[in-house]
């Protein structure tokens, strides 16, 4: 079976163009005329490839790389062979990410599954929906009455956009995703299988049974948010669920009703945020961590993987464990337990 490249090589971009676009610089005497066409890791790169070095654990591959060019810090540039042109940057990985987006723009967000533009045969668009010019709708997608979708947005196959939903410009809704009861900003990326706007988990519990509480809020998603595959975002119960500008959410994350997430937060896979919790700006939460309901996580707090947050957390702190505690305290406790276990072993216990 022949190999298939889902992202074919770009027509090529000269190094001088990439340097300008990424805020990098060529060393004195280096030529910026050579083009690059692909990206590759240091150890596997060859002629025409662009790579990067930021993590020092990979510095051992620098001297042997076959790449045409490498984003790298100035102090490490001497590690590269003469055949590889350094693109000097204070943030090599960030520069590489921007360059890769220029080489492979189609890889940055879901694309039409049907490979076309406009409204495809087999799409179901209600007569009362309003789509700006330049919207792409794949076969099998459903767009309900009163929905509004902005220019440049792609609605992939089998996606469902509910009545009255508003989606801004240059966004993408992946295959099989559902979006209801939501107002969504510009450049929002919603990956396949995402569920946005379903009712939250709200019941008045009691001995006579659990009475369902109608969920009458919305989901508000601001500009430049990205939501990973099979993540769920429940609509608010009596107010809105809100996701702030620039926040990035991994696959398989659960966000409960009335949750407020600030700007530029990062939530890694399998995180769960219970109802009415508040995450202030720039919060980072590691994989499989959970946050109990009605809590407030302060700005810039970092919560380690598998942590269980059961109380409010102060801004700027680093937290680990279940229940979550200051990272320094967590590591002291681990060290103390290790010493106790060692003593027990020495006693033959």
mmCIF file with all atom_site columns, C-alpha atoms in Angstrom, residues 40-227:
data_model
loop_
_atom_site.group_PDB
_atom_site.id
_atom_site.type_symbol
_atom_site.label_atom_id
_atom_site.label_alt_id
_atom_site.label_comp_id
_atom_site.label_asym_id
_atom_site.label_entity_id
_atom_site.label_seq_id
_atom_site.pdbx_PDB_ins_code
_atom_site.Cartn_x
_atom_site.Cartn_y
_atom_site.Cartn_z
_atom_site.occupancy
_atom_site.B_iso_or_equiv
_atom_site.pdbx_formal_charge
_atom_site.auth_seq_id
_atom_site.auth_comp_id
_atom_site.auth_asym_id
_atom_site.auth_atom_id
_atom_site.pdbx_PDB_model_num
ATOM 1   C CA . UNK A 1 40  ? 10.388  17.516 11.077 1.00 0.00 ? 40  UNK A CA 1
ATOM 2   C CA . UNK A 1 41  ? 12.045  16.705 14.421 1.00 0.00 ? 41  UNK A CA 1
ATOM 3   C CA . UNK A 1 42  ? 15.768  17.370 14.721 1.00 0.00 ? 42  UNK A CA 1
ATOM 4   C CA . UNK A 1 43  ? 16.824  13.728 14.491 1.00 0.00 ? 43  UNK A CA 1
ATOM 5   C CA . UNK A 1 44  ? 14.676  12.929 11.423 1.00 0.00 ? 44  UNK A CA 1
ATOM 6   C CA . UNK A 1 45  ? 14.929  16.162 9.432  1.00 0.00 ? 45  UNK A CA 1
ATOM 7   C CA . UNK A 1 46  ? 16.473  16.321 5.979  1.00 0.00 ? 46  UNK A CA 1
ATOM 8   C CA . UNK A 1 47  ? 17.042  18.875 3.217  1.00 0.00 ? 47  UNK A CA 1
ATOM 9   C CA . UNK A 1 48  ? 14.043  21.171 2.815  1.00 0.00 ? 48  UNK A CA 1
ATOM 10  C CA . UNK A 1 49  ? 12.877  20.543 6.381  1.00 0.00 ? 49  UNK A CA 1
ATOM 11  C CA . UNK A 1 50  ? 12.392  23.080 9.157  1.00 0.00 ? 50  UNK A CA 1
ATOM 12  C CA . UNK A 1 51  ? 12.947  22.068 12.774 1.00 0.00 ? 51  UNK A CA 1
ATOM 13  C CA . UNK A 1 52  ? 13.534  23.604 16.225 1.00 0.00 ? 52  UNK A CA 1
ATOM 14  C CA . UNK A 1 53  ? 15.464  23.104 19.448 1.00 0.00 ? 53  UNK A CA 1
ATOM 15  C CA . UNK A 1 54  ? 14.166  24.420 22.761 1.00 0.00 ? 54  UNK A CA 1
ATOM 16  C CA . UNK A 1 55  ? 14.257  21.538 25.225 1.00 0.00 ? 55  UNK A CA 1
ATOM 17  C CA . UNK A 1 56  ? 17.909  20.817 26.073 1.00 0.00 ? 56  UNK A CA 1
ATOM 18  C CA . UNK A 1 57  ? 17.116  17.084 26.261 1.00 0.00 ? 57  UNK A CA 1
ATOM 19  C CA . UNK A 1 58  ? 17.146  17.090 22.446 1.00 0.00 ? 58  UNK A CA 1
ATOM 20  C CA . UNK A 1 59  ? 20.388  19.044 22.051 1.00 0.00 ? 59  UNK A CA 1
ATOM 21  C CA . UNK A 1 60  ? 22.237  15.751 21.445 1.00 0.00 ? 60  UNK A CA 1
ATOM 22  C CA . UNK A 1 61  ? 20.564  15.565 18.016 1.00 0.00 ? 61  UNK A CA 1
ATOM 23  C CA . UNK A 1 62  ? 21.563  19.056 16.905 1.00 0.00 ? 62  UNK A CA 1
ATOM 24  C CA . UNK A 1 63  ? 25.005  18.293 15.480 1.00 0.00 ? 63  UNK A CA 1
ATOM 25  C CA . UNK A 1 64  ? 23.705  15.539 13.205 1.00 0.00 ? 64  UNK A CA 1
ATOM 26  C CA . UNK A 1 65  ? 20.492  17.116 11.969 1.00 0.00 ? 65  UNK A CA 1
ATOM 27  C CA . UNK A 1 66  ? 19.967  17.230 8.227  1.00 0.00 ? 66  UNK A CA 1
ATOM 28  C CA . UNK A 1 67  ? 17.451  20.091 8.385  1.00 0.00 ? 67  UNK A CA 1
ATOM 29  C CA . UNK A 1 68  ? 17.783  23.121 6.147  1.00 0.00 ? 68  UNK A CA 1
ATOM 30  C CA . UNK A 1 69  ? 16.975  25.447 9.062  1.00 0.00 ? 69  UNK A CA 1
ATOM 31  C CA . UNK A 1 70  ? 16.353  25.337 12.797 1.00 0.00 ? 70  UNK A CA 1
ATOM 32  C CA . UNK A 1 71  ? 14.730  27.755 15.239 1.00 0.00 ? 71  UNK A CA 1
ATOM 33  C CA . UNK A 1 72  ? 17.164  27.899 18.134 1.00 0.00 ? 72  UNK A CA 1
ATOM 34  C CA . UNK A 1 73  ? 18.464  30.192 20.862 1.00 0.00 ? 73  UNK A CA 1
ATOM 35  C CA . UNK A 1 74  ? 21.595  32.174 20.142 1.00 0.00 ? 74  UNK A CA 1
ATOM 36  C CA . UNK A 1 75  ? 23.636  30.348 22.781 1.00 0.00 ? 75  UNK A CA 1
ATOM 37  C CA . UNK A 1 76  ? 22.812  26.970 21.208 1.00 0.00 ? 76  UNK A CA 1
ATOM 38  C CA . UNK A 1 77  ? 23.199  28.019 17.554 1.00 0.00 ? 77  UNK A CA 1
ATOM 39  C CA . UNK A 1 78  ? 26.802  26.752 17.466 1.00 0.00 ? 78  UNK A CA 1
ATOM 40  C CA . UNK A 1 79  ? 25.529  23.195 18.013 1.00 0.00 ? 79  UNK A CA 1
ATOM 41  C CA . UNK A 1 80  ? 24.121  23.020 14.484 1.00 0.00 ? 80  UNK A CA 1
ATOM 42  C CA . UNK A 1 81  ? 26.116  21.748 11.519 1.00 0.00 ? 81  UNK A CA 1
ATOM 43  C CA . UNK A 1 82  ? 27.162  24.173 8.774  1.00 0.00 ? 82  UNK A CA 1
ATOM 44  C CA . UNK A 1 83  ? 24.449  22.759 6.490  1.00 0.00 ? 83  UNK A CA 1
ATOM 45  C CA . UNK A 1 84  ? 21.675  23.928 8.853  1.00 0.00 ? 84  UNK A CA 1
ATOM 46  C CA . UNK A 1 85  ? 20.851  27.649 9.034  1.00 0.00 ? 85  UNK A CA 1
ATOM 47  C CA . UNK A 1 86  ? 20.030  28.914 12.539 1.00 0.00 ? 86  UNK A CA 1
ATOM 48  C CA . UNK A 1 87  ? 16.889  31.030 12.921 1.00 0.00 ? 87  UNK A CA 1
ATOM 49  C CA . UNK A 1 88  ? 17.705  32.689 16.219 1.00 0.00 ? 88  UNK A CA 1
ATOM 50  C CA . UNK A 1 89  ? 14.764  33.226 18.556 1.00 0.00 ? 89  UNK A CA 1
ATOM 51  C CA . UNK A 1 90  ? 14.163  33.808 22.255 1.00 0.00 ? 90  UNK A CA 1
ATOM 52  C CA . UNK A 1 91  ? 11.194  31.424 21.953 1.00 0.00 ? 91  UNK A CA 1
ATOM 53  C CA . UNK A 1 92  ? 12.164  28.753 19.398 1.00 0.00 ? 92  UNK A CA 1
ATOM 54  C CA . UNK A 1 93  ? 9.101   26.555 19.866 1.00 0.00 ? 93  UNK A CA 1
ATOM 55  C CA . UNK A 1 94  ? 6.683   29.464 19.568 1.00 0.00 ? 94  UNK A CA 1
ATOM 56  C CA . UNK A 1 95  ? 8.473   30.666 16.426 1.00 0.00 ? 95  UNK A CA 1
ATOM 57  C CA . UNK A 1 96  ? 8.346   27.133 15.018 1.00 0.00 ? 96  UNK A CA 1
ATOM 58  C CA . UNK A 1 97  ? 4.606   26.931 15.714 1.00 0.00 ? 97  UNK A CA 1
ATOM 59  C CA . UNK A 1 98  ? 3.985   30.139 13.796 1.00 0.00 ? 98  UNK A CA 1
ATOM 60  C CA . UNK A 1 99  ? 6.147   28.984 10.892 1.00 0.00 ? 99  UNK A CA 1
ATOM 61  C CA . UNK A 1 100 ? 4.394   25.599 10.764 1.00 0.00 ? 100 UNK A CA 1
ATOM 62  C CA . UNK A 1 101 ? 1.074   27.428 10.526 1.00 0.00 ? 101 UNK A CA 1
ATOM 63  C CA . UNK A 1 102 ? 2.368   29.323 7.504  1.00 0.00 ? 102 UNK A CA 1
ATOM 64  C CA . UNK A 1 103 ? 3.598   26.132 5.832  1.00 0.00 ? 103 UNK A CA 1
ATOM 65  C CA . UNK A 1 104 ? 0.483   24.093 6.636  1.00 0.00 ? 104 UNK A CA 1
ATOM 66  C CA . UNK A 1 105 ? -2.477  26.430 7.205  1.00 0.00 ? 105 UNK A CA 1
ATOM 67  C CA . UNK A 1 106 ? -4.999  23.617 6.662  1.00 0.00 ? 106 UNK A CA 1
ATOM 68  C CA . UNK A 1 107 ? -3.642  21.750 9.694  1.00 0.00 ? 107 UNK A CA 1
ATOM 69  C CA . UNK A 1 108 ? -4.577  24.521 12.116 1.00 0.00 ? 108 UNK A CA 1
ATOM 70  C CA . UNK A 1 109 ? -8.318  23.817 12.255 1.00 0.00 ? 109 UNK A CA 1
ATOM 71  C CA . UNK A 1 110 ? -10.886 21.282 10.994 1.00 0.00 ? 110 UNK A CA 1
ATOM 72  C CA . UNK A 1 111 ? -11.402 21.471 7.239  1.00 0.00 ? 111 UNK A CA 1
ATOM 73  C CA . UNK A 1 112 ? -14.336 20.522 5.045  1.00 0.00 ? 112 UNK A CA 1
ATOM 74  C CA . UNK A 1 113 ? -14.644 16.730 5.066  1.00 0.00 ? 113 UNK A CA 1
ATOM 75  C CA . UNK A 1 114 ? -16.198 16.962 1.602  1.00 0.00 ? 114 UNK A CA 1
ATOM 76  C CA . UNK A 1 115 ? -13.365 19.086 0.240  1.00 0.00 ? 115 UNK A CA 1
ATOM 77  C CA . UNK A 1 116 ? -15.439 21.933 -1.075 1.00 0.00 ? 116 UNK A CA 1
ATOM 78  C CA . UNK A 1 117 ? -16.593 25.449 -0.258 1.00 0.00 ? 117 UNK A CA 1
ATOM 79  C CA . UNK A 1 118 ? -20.106 26.825 0.056  1.00 0.00 ? 118 UNK A CA 1
ATOM 80  C CA . UNK A 1 119 ? -23.170 24.811 1.020  1.00 0.00 ? 119 UNK A CA 1
ATOM 81  C CA . UNK A 1 120 ? -22.778 21.204 -0.123 1.00 0.00 ? 120 UNK A CA 1
ATOM 82  C CA . UNK A 1 121 ? -25.560 19.031 -1.518 1.00 0.00 ? 121 UNK A CA 1
ATOM 83  C CA . UNK A 1 122 ? -27.042 17.098 1.367  1.00 0.00 ? 122 UNK A CA 1
ATOM 84  C CA . UNK A 1 123 ? -26.595 19.872 3.931  1.00 0.00 ? 123 UNK A CA 1
ATOM 85  C CA . UNK A 1 124 ? -29.751 20.924 5.772  1.00 0.00 ? 124 UNK A CA 1
ATOM 86  C CA . UNK A 1 125 ? -29.847 24.683 6.277  1.00 0.00 ? 125 UNK A CA 1
ATOM 87  C CA . UNK A 1 126 ? -33.106 26.182 7.539  1.00 0.00 ? 126 UNK A CA 1
ATOM 88  C CA . UNK A 1 127 ? -34.530 28.983 5.442  1.00 0.00 ? 127 UNK A CA 1
ATOM 89  C CA . UNK A 1 128 ? -34.447 31.300 8.459  1.00 0.00 ? 128 UNK A CA 1
ATOM 90  C CA . UNK A 1 129 ? -30.758 30.706 9.198  1.00 0.00 ? 129 UNK A CA 1
ATOM 91  C CA . UNK A 1 130 ? -28.389 33.504 8.184  1.00 0.00 ? 130 UNK A CA 1
ATOM 92  C CA . UNK A 1 131 ? -24.999 32.588 6.742  1.00 0.00 ? 131 UNK A CA 1
ATOM 93  C CA . UNK A 1 132 ? -22.519 35.192 5.569  1.00 0.00 ? 132 UNK A CA 1
ATOM 94  C CA . UNK A 1 133 ? -20.746 34.650 2.268  1.00 0.00 ? 133 UNK A CA 1
ATOM 95  C CA . UNK A 1 134 ? -17.754 32.327 2.526  1.00 0.00 ? 134 UNK A CA 1
ATOM 96  C CA . UNK A 1 135 ? -19.324 29.872 4.994  1.00 0.00 ? 135 UNK A CA 1
ATOM 97  C CA . UNK A 1 136 ? -18.740 26.189 4.177  1.00 0.00 ? 136 UNK A CA 1
ATOM 98  C CA . UNK A 1 137 ? -21.347 23.594 5.157  1.00 0.00 ? 137 UNK A CA 1
ATOM 99  C CA . UNK A 1 138 ? -20.616 19.903 4.546  1.00 0.00 ? 138 UNK A CA 1
ATOM 100 C CA . UNK A 1 139 ? -23.121 17.162 3.653  1.00 0.00 ? 139 UNK A CA 1
ATOM 101 C CA . UNK A 1 140 ? -25.246 15.982 6.533  1.00 0.00 ? 140 UNK A CA 1
ATOM 102 C CA . UNK A 1 141 ? -24.736 19.122 8.617  1.00 0.00 ? 141 UNK A CA 1
ATOM 103 C CA . UNK A 1 142 ? -27.902 20.624 10.117 1.00 0.00 ? 142 UNK A CA 1
ATOM 104 C CA . UNK A 1 143 ? -28.327 24.355 10.794 1.00 0.00 ? 143 UNK A CA 1
ATOM 105 C CA . UNK A 1 144 ? -31.471 25.367 12.616 1.00 0.00 ? 144 UNK A CA 1
ATOM 106 C CA . UNK A 1 145 ? -33.791 28.368 12.292 1.00 0.00 ? 145 UNK A CA 1
ATOM 107 C CA . UNK A 1 146 ? -32.411 31.730 13.373 1.00 0.00 ? 146 UNK A CA 1
ATOM 108 C CA . UNK A 1 147 ? -28.816 30.468 13.534 1.00 0.00 ? 147 UNK A CA 1
ATOM 109 C CA . UNK A 1 148 ? -26.188 32.970 12.363 1.00 0.00 ? 148 UNK A CA 1
ATOM 110 C CA . UNK A 1 149 ? -22.741 31.956 11.083 1.00 0.00 ? 149 UNK A CA 1
ATOM 111 C CA . UNK A 1 150 ? -19.965 34.350 10.111 1.00 0.00 ? 150 UNK A CA 1
ATOM 112 C CA . UNK A 1 151 ? -17.751 34.521 7.056  1.00 0.00 ? 151 UNK A CA 1
ATOM 113 C CA . UNK A 1 152 ? -14.987 31.932 6.695  1.00 0.00 ? 152 UNK A CA 1
ATOM 114 C CA . UNK A 1 153 ? -16.416 29.464 9.200  1.00 0.00 ? 153 UNK A CA 1
ATOM 115 C CA . UNK A 1 154 ? -16.533 25.752 8.323  1.00 0.00 ? 154 UNK A CA 1
ATOM 116 C CA . UNK A 1 155 ? -19.333 23.467 9.513  1.00 0.00 ? 155 UNK A CA 1
ATOM 117 C CA . UNK A 1 156 ? -18.158 19.894 8.940  1.00 0.00 ? 156 UNK A CA 1
ATOM 118 C CA . UNK A 1 157 ? -20.179 16.806 8.070  1.00 0.00 ? 157 UNK A CA 1
ATOM 119 C CA . UNK A 1 158 ? -22.929 15.727 10.479 1.00 0.00 ? 158 UNK A CA 1
ATOM 120 C CA . UNK A 1 159 ? -22.432 18.728 12.758 1.00 0.00 ? 159 UNK A CA 1
ATOM 121 C CA . UNK A 1 160 ? -25.607 20.187 14.275 1.00 0.00 ? 160 UNK A CA 1
ATOM 122 C CA . UNK A 1 161 ? -26.070 23.909 14.914 1.00 0.00 ? 161 UNK A CA 1
ATOM 123 C CA . UNK A 1 162 ? -29.186 24.575 16.960 1.00 0.00 ? 162 UNK A CA 1
ATOM 124 C CA . UNK A 1 163 ? -31.841 27.276 16.613 1.00 0.00 ? 163 UNK A CA 1
ATOM 125 C CA . UNK A 1 164 ? -30.651 30.785 17.393 1.00 0.00 ? 164 UNK A CA 1
ATOM 126 C CA . UNK A 1 165 ? -26.991 29.806 17.819 1.00 0.00 ? 165 UNK A CA 1
ATOM 127 C CA . UNK A 1 166 ? -24.532 32.482 16.730 1.00 0.00 ? 166 UNK A CA 1
ATOM 128 C CA . UNK A 1 167 ? -21.039 31.604 15.536 1.00 0.00 ? 167 UNK A CA 1
ATOM 129 C CA . UNK A 1 168 ? -18.519 34.268 14.527 1.00 0.00 ? 168 UNK A CA 1
ATOM 130 C CA . UNK A 1 169 ? -16.093 34.453 11.636 1.00 0.00 ? 169 UNK A CA 1
ATOM 131 C CA . UNK A 1 170 ? -13.187 32.187 10.629 1.00 0.00 ? 170 UNK A CA 1
ATOM 132 C CA . UNK A 1 171 ? -14.152 29.417 13.016 1.00 0.00 ? 171 UNK A CA 1
ATOM 133 C CA . UNK A 1 172 ? -14.653 25.695 12.592 1.00 0.00 ? 172 UNK A CA 1
ATOM 134 C CA . UNK A 1 173 ? -17.113 23.134 13.925 1.00 0.00 ? 173 UNK A CA 1
ATOM 135 C CA . UNK A 1 174 ? -15.759 19.597 13.508 1.00 0.00 ? 174 UNK A CA 1
ATOM 136 C CA . UNK A 1 175 ? -17.566 16.552 12.199 1.00 0.00 ? 175 UNK A CA 1
ATOM 137 C CA . UNK A 1 176 ? -20.340 15.253 14.413 1.00 0.00 ? 176 UNK A CA 1
ATOM 138 C CA . UNK A 1 177 ? -20.197 18.133 16.904 1.00 0.00 ? 177 UNK A CA 1
ATOM 139 C CA . UNK A 1 178 ? -23.389 19.641 18.333 1.00 0.00 ? 178 UNK A CA 1
ATOM 140 C CA . UNK A 1 179 ? -23.812 23.276 19.325 1.00 0.00 ? 179 UNK A CA 1
ATOM 141 C CA . UNK A 1 180 ? -27.036 24.509 20.919 1.00 0.00 ? 180 UNK A CA 1
ATOM 142 C CA . UNK A 1 181 ? -28.004 27.426 23.202 1.00 0.00 ? 181 UNK A CA 1
ATOM 143 C CA . UNK A 1 182 ? -24.671 29.115 22.533 1.00 0.00 ? 182 UNK A CA 1
ATOM 144 C CA . UNK A 1 183 ? -23.109 32.384 21.411 1.00 0.00 ? 183 UNK A CA 1
ATOM 145 C CA . UNK A 1 184 ? -19.648 31.823 19.978 1.00 0.00 ? 184 UNK A CA 1
ATOM 146 C CA . UNK A 1 185 ? -17.023 34.391 18.995 1.00 0.00 ? 185 UNK A CA 1
ATOM 147 C CA . UNK A 1 186 ? -14.557 34.667 16.131 1.00 0.00 ? 186 UNK A CA 1
ATOM 148 C CA . UNK A 1 187 ? -11.824 32.149 15.303 1.00 0.00 ? 187 UNK A CA 1
ATOM 149 C CA . UNK A 1 188 ? -13.214 29.533 17.654 1.00 0.00 ? 188 UNK A CA 1
ATOM 150 C CA . UNK A 1 189 ? -12.163 25.950 16.863 1.00 0.00 ? 189 UNK A CA 1
ATOM 151 C CA . UNK A 1 190 ? -14.548 23.192 17.930 1.00 0.00 ? 190 UNK A CA 1
ATOM 152 C CA . UNK A 1 191 ? -13.148 19.732 17.217 1.00 0.00 ? 191 UNK A CA 1
ATOM 153 C CA . UNK A 1 192 ? -15.111 16.622 16.202 1.00 0.00 ? 192 UNK A CA 1
ATOM 154 C CA . UNK A 1 193 ? -17.584 15.184 18.665 1.00 0.00 ? 193 UNK A CA 1
ATOM 155 C CA . UNK A 1 194 ? -17.743 18.225 20.946 1.00 0.00 ? 194 UNK A CA 1
ATOM 156 C CA . UNK A 1 195 ? -21.063 18.818 22.737 1.00 0.00 ? 195 UNK A CA 1
ATOM 157 C CA . UNK A 1 196 ? -21.902 22.400 23.605 1.00 0.00 ? 196 UNK A CA 1
ATOM 158 C CA . UNK A 1 197 ? -25.106 23.671 25.181 1.00 0.00 ? 197 UNK A CA 1
ATOM 159 C CA . UNK A 1 198 ? -26.816 20.516 26.413 1.00 0.00 ? 198 UNK A CA 1
ATOM 160 C CA . UNK A 1 199 ? -28.575 20.846 29.744 1.00 0.00 ? 199 UNK A CA 1
ATOM 161 C CA . UNK A 1 200 ? -26.478 20.730 32.878 1.00 0.00 ? 200 UNK A CA 1
ATOM 162 C CA . UNK A 1 201 ? -26.696 18.093 35.588 1.00 0.00 ? 201 UNK A CA 1
ATOM 163 C CA . UNK A 1 202 ? -29.199 19.770 37.893 1.00 0.00 ? 202 UNK A CA 1
ATOM 164 C CA . UNK A 1 203 ? -31.606 17.996 40.235 1.00 0.00 ? 203 UNK A CA 1
ATOM 165 C CA . UNK A 1 204 ? -33.425 18.903 43.449 1.00 0.00 ? 204 UNK A CA 1
ATOM 166 C CA . UNK A 1 205 ? -32.550 15.754 45.361 1.00 0.00 ? 205 UNK A CA 1
ATOM 167 C CA . UNK A 1 206 ? -34.813 14.223 47.964 1.00 0.00 ? 206 UNK A CA 1
ATOM 168 C CA . UNK A 1 207 ? -36.242 11.061 49.499 1.00 0.00 ? 207 UNK A CA 1
ATOM 169 C CA . UNK A 1 208 ? -39.240 11.226 47.141 1.00 0.00 ? 208 UNK A CA 1
ATOM 170 C CA . UNK A 1 209 ? -36.966 11.221 44.099 1.00 0.00 ? 209 UNK A CA 1
ATOM 171 C CA . UNK A 1 210 ? -34.715 13.686 42.293 1.00 0.00 ? 210 UNK A CA 1
ATOM 172 C CA . UNK A 1 211 ? -36.613 16.472 40.565 1.00 0.00 ? 211 UNK A CA 1
ATOM 173 C CA . UNK A 1 212 ? -35.023 17.777 37.379 1.00 0.00 ? 212 UNK A CA 1
ATOM 174 C CA . UNK A 1 213 ? -34.219 21.507 37.414 1.00 0.00 ? 213 UNK A CA 1
ATOM 175 C CA . UNK A 1 214 ? -34.764 23.118 33.986 1.00 0.00 ? 214 UNK A CA 1
ATOM 176 C CA . UNK A 1 215 ? -31.496 24.556 32.653 1.00 0.00 ? 215 UNK A CA 1
ATOM 177 C CA . UNK A 1 216 ? -32.367 27.893 31.044 1.00 0.00 ? 216 UNK A CA 1
ATOM 178 C CA . UNK A 1 217 ? -28.946 29.563 30.688 1.00 0.00 ? 217 UNK A CA 1
ATOM 179 C CA . UNK A 1 218 ? -26.607 29.765 27.701 1.00 0.00 ? 218 UNK A CA 1
ATOM 180 C CA . UNK A 1 219 ? -23.006 29.010 26.779 1.00 0.00 ? 219 UNK A CA 1
ATOM 181 C CA . UNK A 1 220 ? -20.871 32.041 25.923 1.00 0.00 ? 220 UNK A CA 1
ATOM 182 C CA . UNK A 1 221 ? -17.557 31.292 24.179 1.00 0.00 ? 221 UNK A CA 1
ATOM 183 C CA . UNK A 1 222 ? -15.309 34.252 23.469 1.00 0.00 ? 222 UNK A CA 1
ATOM 184 C CA . UNK A 1 223 ? -12.823 34.776 20.613 1.00 0.00 ? 223 UNK A CA 1
ATOM 185 C CA . UNK A 1 224 ? -9.876  32.439 19.878 1.00 0.00 ? 224 UNK A CA 1
ATOM 186 C CA . UNK A 1 225 ? -11.009 29.570 22.083 1.00 0.00 ? 225 UNK A CA 1
ATOM 187 C CA . UNK A 1 226 ? -10.154 25.997 21.044 1.00 0.00 ? 226 UNK A CA 1
ATOM 188 C CA . UNK A 1 227 ? -12.124 23.013 22.333 1.00 0.00 ? 227 UNK A CA 1
#
